[in-house]
mmCIF file of C-alpha atoms and ligand atoms in Angstrom:
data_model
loop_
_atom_site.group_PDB
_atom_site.id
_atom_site.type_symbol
_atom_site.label_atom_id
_atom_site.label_comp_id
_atom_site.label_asym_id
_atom_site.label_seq_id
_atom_site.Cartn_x
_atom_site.Cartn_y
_atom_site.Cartn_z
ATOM 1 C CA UNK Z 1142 82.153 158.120 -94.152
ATOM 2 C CA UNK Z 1143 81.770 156.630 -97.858
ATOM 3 C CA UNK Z 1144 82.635 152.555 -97.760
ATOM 4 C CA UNK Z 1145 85.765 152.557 -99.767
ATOM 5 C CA UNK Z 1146 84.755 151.378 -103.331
ATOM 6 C CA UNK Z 1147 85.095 147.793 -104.277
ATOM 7 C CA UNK Z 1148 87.083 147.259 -107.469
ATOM 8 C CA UNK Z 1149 86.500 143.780 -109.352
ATOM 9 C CA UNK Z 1150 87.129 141.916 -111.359
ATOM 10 C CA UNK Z 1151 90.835 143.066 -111.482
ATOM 11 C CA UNK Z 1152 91.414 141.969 -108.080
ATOM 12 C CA UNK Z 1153 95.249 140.955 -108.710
ATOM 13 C CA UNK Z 1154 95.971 144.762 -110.306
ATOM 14 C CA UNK Z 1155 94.263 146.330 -107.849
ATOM 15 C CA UNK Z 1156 95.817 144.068 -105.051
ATOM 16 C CA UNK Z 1157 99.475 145.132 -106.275
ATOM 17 C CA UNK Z 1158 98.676 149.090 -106.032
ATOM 18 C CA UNK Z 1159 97.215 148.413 -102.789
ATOM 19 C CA UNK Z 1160 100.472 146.842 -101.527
ATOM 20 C CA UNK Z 1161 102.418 149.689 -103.276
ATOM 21 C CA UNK Z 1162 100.969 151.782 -100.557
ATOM 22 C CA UNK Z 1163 102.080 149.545 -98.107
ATOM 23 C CA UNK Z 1164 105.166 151.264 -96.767
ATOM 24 C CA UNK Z 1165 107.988 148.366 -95.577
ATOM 25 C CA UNK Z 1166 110.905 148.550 -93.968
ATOM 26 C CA UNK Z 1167 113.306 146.828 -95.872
ATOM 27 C CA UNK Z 1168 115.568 143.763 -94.823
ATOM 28 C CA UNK Z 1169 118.173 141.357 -96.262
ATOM 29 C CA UNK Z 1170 117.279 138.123 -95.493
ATOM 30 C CA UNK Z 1171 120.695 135.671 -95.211
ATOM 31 C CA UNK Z 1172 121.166 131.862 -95.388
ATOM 32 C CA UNK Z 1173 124.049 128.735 -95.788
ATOM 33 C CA UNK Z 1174 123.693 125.638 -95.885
ATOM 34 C CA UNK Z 1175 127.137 124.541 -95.801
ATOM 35 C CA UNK Z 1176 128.038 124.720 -99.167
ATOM 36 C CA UNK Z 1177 126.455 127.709 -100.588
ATOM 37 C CA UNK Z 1178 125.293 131.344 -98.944
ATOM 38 C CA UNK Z 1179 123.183 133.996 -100.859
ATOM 39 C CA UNK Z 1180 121.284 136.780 -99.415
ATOM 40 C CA UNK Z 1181 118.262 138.711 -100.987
ATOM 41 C CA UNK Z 1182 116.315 142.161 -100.009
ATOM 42 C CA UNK Z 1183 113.028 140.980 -98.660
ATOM 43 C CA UNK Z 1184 110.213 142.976 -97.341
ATOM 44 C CA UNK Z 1185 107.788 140.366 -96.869
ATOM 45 C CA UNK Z 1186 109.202 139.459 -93.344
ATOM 46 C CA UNK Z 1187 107.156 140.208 -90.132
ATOM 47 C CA UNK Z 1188 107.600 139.069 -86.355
ATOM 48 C CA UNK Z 1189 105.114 135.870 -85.776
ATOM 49 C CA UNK Z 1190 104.915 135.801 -81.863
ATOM 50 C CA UNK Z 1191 106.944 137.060 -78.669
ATOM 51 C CA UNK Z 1192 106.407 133.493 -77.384
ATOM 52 C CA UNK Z 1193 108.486 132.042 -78.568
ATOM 53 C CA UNK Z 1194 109.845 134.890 -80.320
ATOM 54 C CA UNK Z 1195 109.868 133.886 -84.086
ATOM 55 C CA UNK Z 1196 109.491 135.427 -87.646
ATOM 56 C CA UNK Z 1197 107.784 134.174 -90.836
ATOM 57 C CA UNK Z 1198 110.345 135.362 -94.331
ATOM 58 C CA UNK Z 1199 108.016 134.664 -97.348
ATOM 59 C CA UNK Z 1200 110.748 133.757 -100.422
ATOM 60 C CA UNK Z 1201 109.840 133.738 -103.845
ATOM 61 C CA UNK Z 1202 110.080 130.059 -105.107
ATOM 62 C CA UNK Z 1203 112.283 131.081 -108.093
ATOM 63 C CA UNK Z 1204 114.835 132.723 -106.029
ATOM 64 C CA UNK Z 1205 118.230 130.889 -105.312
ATOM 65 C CA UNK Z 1206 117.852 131.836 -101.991
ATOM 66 C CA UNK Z 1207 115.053 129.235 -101.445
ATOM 67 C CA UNK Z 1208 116.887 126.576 -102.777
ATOM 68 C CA UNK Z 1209 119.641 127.421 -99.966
ATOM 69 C CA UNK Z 1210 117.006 127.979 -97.531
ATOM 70 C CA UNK Z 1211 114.842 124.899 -97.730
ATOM 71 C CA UNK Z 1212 118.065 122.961 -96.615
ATOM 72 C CA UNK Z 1213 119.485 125.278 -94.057
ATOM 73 C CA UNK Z 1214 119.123 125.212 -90.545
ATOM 74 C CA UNK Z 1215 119.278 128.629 -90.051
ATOM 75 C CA UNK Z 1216 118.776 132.834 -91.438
ATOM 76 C CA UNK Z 1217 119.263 136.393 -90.492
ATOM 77 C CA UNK Z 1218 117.137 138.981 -91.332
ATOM 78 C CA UNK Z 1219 119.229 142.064 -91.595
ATOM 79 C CA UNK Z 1220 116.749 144.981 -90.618
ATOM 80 C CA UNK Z 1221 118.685 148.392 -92.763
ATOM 81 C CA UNK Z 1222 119.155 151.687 -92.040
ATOM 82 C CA UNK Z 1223 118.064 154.744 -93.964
ATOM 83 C CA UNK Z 1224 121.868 154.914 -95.531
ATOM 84 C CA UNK Z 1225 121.701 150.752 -96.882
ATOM 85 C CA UNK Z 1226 119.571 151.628 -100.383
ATOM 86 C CA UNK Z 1227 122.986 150.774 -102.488
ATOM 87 C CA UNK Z 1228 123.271 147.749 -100.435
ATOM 88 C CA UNK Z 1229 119.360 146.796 -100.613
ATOM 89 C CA UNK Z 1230 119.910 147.578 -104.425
ATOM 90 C CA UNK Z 1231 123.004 145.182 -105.441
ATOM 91 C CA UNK Z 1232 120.594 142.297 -103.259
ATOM 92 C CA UNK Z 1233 117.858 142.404 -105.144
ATOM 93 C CA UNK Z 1234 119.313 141.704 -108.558
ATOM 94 C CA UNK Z 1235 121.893 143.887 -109.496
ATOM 95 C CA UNK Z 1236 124.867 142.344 -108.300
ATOM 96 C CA UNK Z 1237 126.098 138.802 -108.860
ATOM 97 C CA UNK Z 1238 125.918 136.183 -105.843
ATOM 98 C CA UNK Z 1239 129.444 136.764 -104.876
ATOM 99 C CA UNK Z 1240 130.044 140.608 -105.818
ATOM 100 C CA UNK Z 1241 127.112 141.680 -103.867
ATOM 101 C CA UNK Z 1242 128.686 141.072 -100.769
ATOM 102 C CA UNK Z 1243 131.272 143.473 -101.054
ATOM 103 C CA UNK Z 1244 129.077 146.019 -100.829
ATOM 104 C CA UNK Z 1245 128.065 147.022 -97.255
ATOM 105 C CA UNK Z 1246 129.949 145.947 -94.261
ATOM 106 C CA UNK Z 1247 129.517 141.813 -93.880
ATOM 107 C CA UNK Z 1248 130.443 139.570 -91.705
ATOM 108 C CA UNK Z 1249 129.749 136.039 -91.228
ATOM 109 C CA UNK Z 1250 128.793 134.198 -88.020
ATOM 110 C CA UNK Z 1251 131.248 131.013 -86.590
ATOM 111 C CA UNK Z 1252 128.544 128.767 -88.817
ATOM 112 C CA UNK Z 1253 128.343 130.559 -91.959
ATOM 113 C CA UNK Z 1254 125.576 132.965 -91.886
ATOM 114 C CA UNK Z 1255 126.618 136.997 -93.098
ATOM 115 C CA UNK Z 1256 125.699 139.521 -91.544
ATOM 116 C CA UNK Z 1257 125.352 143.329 -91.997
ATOM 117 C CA UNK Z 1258 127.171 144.152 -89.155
ATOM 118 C CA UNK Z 1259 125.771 148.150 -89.479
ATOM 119 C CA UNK Z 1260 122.193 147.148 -90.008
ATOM 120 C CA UNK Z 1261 119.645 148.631 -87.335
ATOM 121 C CA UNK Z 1262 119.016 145.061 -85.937
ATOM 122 C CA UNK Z 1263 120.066 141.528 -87.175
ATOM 123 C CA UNK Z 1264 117.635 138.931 -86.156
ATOM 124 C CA UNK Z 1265 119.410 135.127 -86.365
ATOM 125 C CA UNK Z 1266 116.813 132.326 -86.338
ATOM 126 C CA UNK Z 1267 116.441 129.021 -86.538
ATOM 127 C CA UNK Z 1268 114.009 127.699 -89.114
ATOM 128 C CA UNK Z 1269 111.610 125.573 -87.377
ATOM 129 C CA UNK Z 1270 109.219 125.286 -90.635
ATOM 130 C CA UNK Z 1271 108.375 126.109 -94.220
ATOM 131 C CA UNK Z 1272 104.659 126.113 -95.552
ATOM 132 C CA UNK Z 1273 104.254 126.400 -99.415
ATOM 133 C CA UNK Z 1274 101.754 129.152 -100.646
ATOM 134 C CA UNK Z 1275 101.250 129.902 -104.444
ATOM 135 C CA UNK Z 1276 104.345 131.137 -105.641
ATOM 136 C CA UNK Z 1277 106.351 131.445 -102.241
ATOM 137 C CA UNK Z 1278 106.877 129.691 -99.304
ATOM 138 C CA UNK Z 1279 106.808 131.072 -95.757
ATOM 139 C CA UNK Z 1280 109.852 130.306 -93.496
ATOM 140 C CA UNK Z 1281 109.342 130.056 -90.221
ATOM 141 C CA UNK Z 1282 112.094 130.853 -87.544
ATOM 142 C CA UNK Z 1283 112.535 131.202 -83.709
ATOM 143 C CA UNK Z 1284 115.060 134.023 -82.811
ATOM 144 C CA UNK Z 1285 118.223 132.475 -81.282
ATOM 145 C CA UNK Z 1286 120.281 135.857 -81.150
ATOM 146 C CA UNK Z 1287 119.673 139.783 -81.985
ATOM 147 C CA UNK Z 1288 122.160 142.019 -82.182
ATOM 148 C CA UNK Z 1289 120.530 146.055 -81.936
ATOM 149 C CA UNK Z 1290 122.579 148.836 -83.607
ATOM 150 C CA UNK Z 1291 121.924 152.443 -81.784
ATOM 151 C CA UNK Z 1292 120.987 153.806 -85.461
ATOM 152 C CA UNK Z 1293 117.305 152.963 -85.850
ATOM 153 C CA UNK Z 1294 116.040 154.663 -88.555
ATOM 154 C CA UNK Z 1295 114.591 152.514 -91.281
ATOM 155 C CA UNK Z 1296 114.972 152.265 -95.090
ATOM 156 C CA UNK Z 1297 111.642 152.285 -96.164
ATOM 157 C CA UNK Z 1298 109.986 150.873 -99.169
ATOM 158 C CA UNK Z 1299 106.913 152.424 -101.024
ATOM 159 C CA UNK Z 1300 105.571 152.732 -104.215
ATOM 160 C CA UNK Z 1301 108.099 150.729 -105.884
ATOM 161 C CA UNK Z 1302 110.508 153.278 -104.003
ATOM 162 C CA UNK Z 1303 113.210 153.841 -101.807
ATOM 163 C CA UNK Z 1304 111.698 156.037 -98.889
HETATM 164 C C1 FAD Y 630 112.284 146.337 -101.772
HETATM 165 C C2 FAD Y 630 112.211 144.916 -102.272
HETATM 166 C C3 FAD Y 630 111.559 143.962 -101.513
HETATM 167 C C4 FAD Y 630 111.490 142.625 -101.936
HETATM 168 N N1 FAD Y 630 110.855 141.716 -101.158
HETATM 169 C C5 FAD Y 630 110.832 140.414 -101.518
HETATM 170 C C6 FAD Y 630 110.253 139.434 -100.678
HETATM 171 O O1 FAD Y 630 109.757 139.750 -99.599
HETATM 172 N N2 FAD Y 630 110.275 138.139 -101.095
HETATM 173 C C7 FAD Y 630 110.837 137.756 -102.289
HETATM 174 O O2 FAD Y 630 110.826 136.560 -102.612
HETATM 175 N N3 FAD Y 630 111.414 138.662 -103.104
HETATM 176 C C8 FAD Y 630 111.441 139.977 -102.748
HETATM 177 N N4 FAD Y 630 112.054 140.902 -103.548
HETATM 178 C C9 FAD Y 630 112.692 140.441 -104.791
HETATM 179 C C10 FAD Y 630 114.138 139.983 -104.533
HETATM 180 O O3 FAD Y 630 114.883 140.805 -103.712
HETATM 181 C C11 FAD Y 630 114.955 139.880 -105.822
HETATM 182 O O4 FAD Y 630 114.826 141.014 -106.568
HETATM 183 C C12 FAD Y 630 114.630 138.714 -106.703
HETATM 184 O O5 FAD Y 630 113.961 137.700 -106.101
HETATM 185 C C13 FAD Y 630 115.918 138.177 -107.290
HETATM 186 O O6 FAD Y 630 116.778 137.718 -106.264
HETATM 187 P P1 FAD Y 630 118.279 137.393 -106.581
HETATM 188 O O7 FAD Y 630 119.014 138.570 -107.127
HETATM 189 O O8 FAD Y 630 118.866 136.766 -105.376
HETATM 190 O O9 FAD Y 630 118.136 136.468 -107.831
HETATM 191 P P2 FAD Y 630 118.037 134.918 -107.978
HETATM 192 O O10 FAD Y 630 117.099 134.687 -109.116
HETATM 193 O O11 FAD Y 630 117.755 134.228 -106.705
HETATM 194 O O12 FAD Y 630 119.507 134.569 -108.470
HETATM 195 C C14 FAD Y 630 120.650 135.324 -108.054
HETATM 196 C C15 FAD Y 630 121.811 134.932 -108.885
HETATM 197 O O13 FAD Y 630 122.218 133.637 -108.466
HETATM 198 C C16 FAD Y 630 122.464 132.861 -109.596
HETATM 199 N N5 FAD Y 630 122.148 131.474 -109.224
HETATM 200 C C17 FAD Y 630 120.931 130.897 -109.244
HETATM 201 N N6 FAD Y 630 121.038 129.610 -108.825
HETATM 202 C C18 FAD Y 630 122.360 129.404 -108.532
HETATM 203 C C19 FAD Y 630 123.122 128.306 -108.058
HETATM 204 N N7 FAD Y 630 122.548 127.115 -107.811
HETATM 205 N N8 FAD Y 630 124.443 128.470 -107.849
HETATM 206 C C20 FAD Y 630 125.044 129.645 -108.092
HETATM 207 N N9 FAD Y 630 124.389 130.733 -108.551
HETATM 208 C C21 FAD Y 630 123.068 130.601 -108.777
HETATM 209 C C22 FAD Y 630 121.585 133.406 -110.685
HETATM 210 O O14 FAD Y 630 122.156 133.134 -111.943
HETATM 211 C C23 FAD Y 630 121.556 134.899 -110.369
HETATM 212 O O15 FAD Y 630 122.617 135.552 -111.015
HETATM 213 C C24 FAD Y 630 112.090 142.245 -103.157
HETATM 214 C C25 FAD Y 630 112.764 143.214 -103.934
HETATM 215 C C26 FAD Y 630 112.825 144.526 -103.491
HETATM 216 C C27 FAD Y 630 113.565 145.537 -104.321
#
């Protein structure tokens, strides 16, 4: 087999066409911190270990989200179904803070965290760290609760594209 051909020095172009082939399952990552709550589609989320079971979120320092995460104690990563584009959509800029959670069907836990109570798994966690990288930081969270819907099938990301 031909060794896959190296393409420099345009590492960073070539890096984001690589990830465009990455397909992702797309989440909505939720947090409060007593006074504020915001939510944002994320799909650079992954599990971290089964023991304990935990997640890493990596959040784009820009994002109002991070502000309200670097003081809250905890998040939910929404994991969405196929039928969730529209919601993934008004979270990832085209809605306003407030407005965008009327669309989809949210709920909020007893200490402030919403939830998409349709989504194909929510994932609450407490954050237990957050390491600075470049332009995002990585969250890290142990699972405290799941809730599993019986609808599993994904909305996928690829290409800059709802799959
Ligand atoms: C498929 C997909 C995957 C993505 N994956 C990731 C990912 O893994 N990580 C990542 O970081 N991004 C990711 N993004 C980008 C992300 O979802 C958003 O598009 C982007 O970061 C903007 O988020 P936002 O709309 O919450 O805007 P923000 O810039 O966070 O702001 C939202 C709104 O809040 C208002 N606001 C800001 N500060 C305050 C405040 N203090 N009080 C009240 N209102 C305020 C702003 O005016 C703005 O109207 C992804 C996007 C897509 C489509």
């Amino acid at each position: 087999m031909d060794a896959p051909s190296i393409q420099q020095p345009e590492v960073g172009t070539t890096f984001r066409a690589a990830m465009r082939r990455l397909a992702s399952t797309v989440t909505i990552v939720t947090s409060a911190d007593g006074a504020r709550h915001h939510g944002m589609t994320m799909t650079a989320v992954s599990s971290l270990s089964m023991d304990p079971p935990s997640m890493i979120v990596c959040v784009n320092q820009s994002t109002f989200l991070h502000d309200i995460m670097l003081s809250a104690r905890r998040f939910c990563v929404n994991v969405l179904r196929h039928d969730h584009a529209a919601v993934s959509t008004a979270f990832s800029g085209a809605s306003s803070p407030e407005e965008r959670f009327q669309i989809g069907a949210w709920l909020q836990t007893e200490d402030g965290i919403d939830y998409l109570s349709d989504a194909q798994a929510n994932i609450f966690c407490k954050k237990v760290a957050a390491v600075p990288f470049g332009t995002h930081t990585v969250f890290i969270g142990t699972a405290v609760d799941v809730a599993l819907n019986d609808d599993a099938k994904p909305l996928l990301y690829r290409n800059a594209a709802y799959c």
